Tab-separated table of C-alpha atoms in Angstrom:
chain	number	residue	atom	x	y	z
A	1	MET	CA	-6.233	-9.077	8.077
A	2	ARG	CA	-6.762	-9.044	4.324
A	3	SER	CA	-4.295	-7.874	1.699
A	4	PHE	CA	-4.931	-7.093	-1.942
A	5	GLN	CA	-3.702	-4.832	-4.722
A	6	THR	CA	-5.668	-2.177	-6.560
A	7	THR	CA	-4.779	0.569	-9.043
A	8	PHE	CA	-5.649	4.125	-9.997
A	9	GLU	CA	-4.697	6.367	-12.918
A	10	SER	CA	-2.402	9.401	-12.609
A	11	GLY	CA	-1.211	11.369	-15.610
A	12	GLY	CA	-2.122	8.515	-17.943
A	13	LYS	CA	-0.116	5.992	-15.904
A	14	THR	CA	-1.462	3.123	-13.826
A	15	ILE	CA	-0.304	3.308	-10.206
A	16	ARG	CA	-0.488	0.226	-7.962
A	17	ILE	CA	-1.448	0.280	-4.296
A	18	ASP	CA	-0.991	-2.663	-1.955
A	19	CYS	CA	-3.766	-2.645	0.640
A	20	PHE	CA	-3.534	-4.230	4.087
A	21	VAL	CA	-6.846	-3.911	5.916
A	22	PRO	CA	-8.403	-5.287	9.101
A	23	ASP	CA	-10.865	-8.163	8.859
A	24	GLY	CA	-14.540	-7.292	8.730
A	25	ASP	CA	-16.475	-4.390	7.333
A	26	GLY	CA	-16.659	-0.886	8.625
A	27	ARG	CA	-14.498	2.150	9.022
A	28	PHE	CA	-10.949	2.220	10.326
A	29	PRO	CA	-8.088	4.734	10.450
A	30	ALA	CA	-5.872	4.760	7.360
A	31	ILE	CA	-2.111	5.015	6.950
A	32	ILE	CA	-0.477	5.885	3.615
A	33	SER	CA	2.913	4.187	3.430
A	34	LEU	CA	5.781	4.930	1.071
A	35	HIS	CA	8.700	2.568	0.696
A	36	GLY	CA	12.189	4.029	0.530
A	37	SER	CA	13.653	5.169	-2.761
A	38	GLY	CA	16.408	2.591	-2.304
A	39	GLY	CA	13.908	-0.111	-3.184
A	40	ASN	CA	13.075	-1.493	0.240
A	41	TYR	CA	9.511	-2.248	-0.804
A	42	ALA	CA	9.637	-5.930	0.181
A	43	GLY	CA	10.317	-4.988	3.806
A	44	ILE	CA	7.137	-2.935	4.173
A	45	SER	CA	4.649	-5.836	4.098
A	46	GLU	CA	5.493	-7.106	7.591
A	47	PRO	CA	4.921	-3.803	9.437
A	48	ALA	CA	1.863	-3.104	7.255
A	49	SER	CA	0.391	-6.483	8.223
A	50	LEU	CA	1.086	-5.832	11.904
A	51	LEU	CA	-0.706	-2.477	11.739
A	52	ALA	CA	-3.667	-3.991	9.873
A	53	ASN	CA	-3.950	-6.647	12.584
A	54	ARG	CA	-4.213	-3.783	15.089
A	55	GLY	CA	-7.125	-2.153	13.278
A	56	TYR	CA	-5.472	0.200	10.756
A	57	GLY	CA	-5.814	0.186	6.992
A	58	VAL	CA	-2.359	0.508	5.419
A	59	TYR	CA	-1.997	1.543	1.777
A	60	VAL	CA	1.438	1.169	0.191
A	61	LEU	CA	1.751	3.391	-2.865
A	62	HIS	CA	4.015	2.204	-5.690
A	63	TYR	CA	5.000	5.762	-6.548
A	64	PHE	CA	7.745	4.722	-8.970
A	65	ASP	CA	4.986	3.470	-11.303
A	66	ARG	CA	4.332	7.124	-12.160
A	67	THR	CA	7.914	7.725	-13.306
A	68	GLY	CA	8.370	4.443	-15.125
A	69	THR	CA	11.163	3.492	-12.723
A	70	ILE	CA	10.721	-0.074	-11.534
A	71	ASN	CA	11.453	-0.586	-7.889
């Protein structure tokens, strides 16, 4: 399992995405994950890692980046 962060632009704002992907190259099913609005982002890395180790790509969107709210 590999994890890394990437970004994309939305409405002139940079949005971060944490990526948890299986080892190796090739195609795999993807899961888009959103942390709770209460700020439970730190708790999402463990289940995302578990899913990546089972062959899924998990992409955790930092959607508060768009609003300027840090969470």
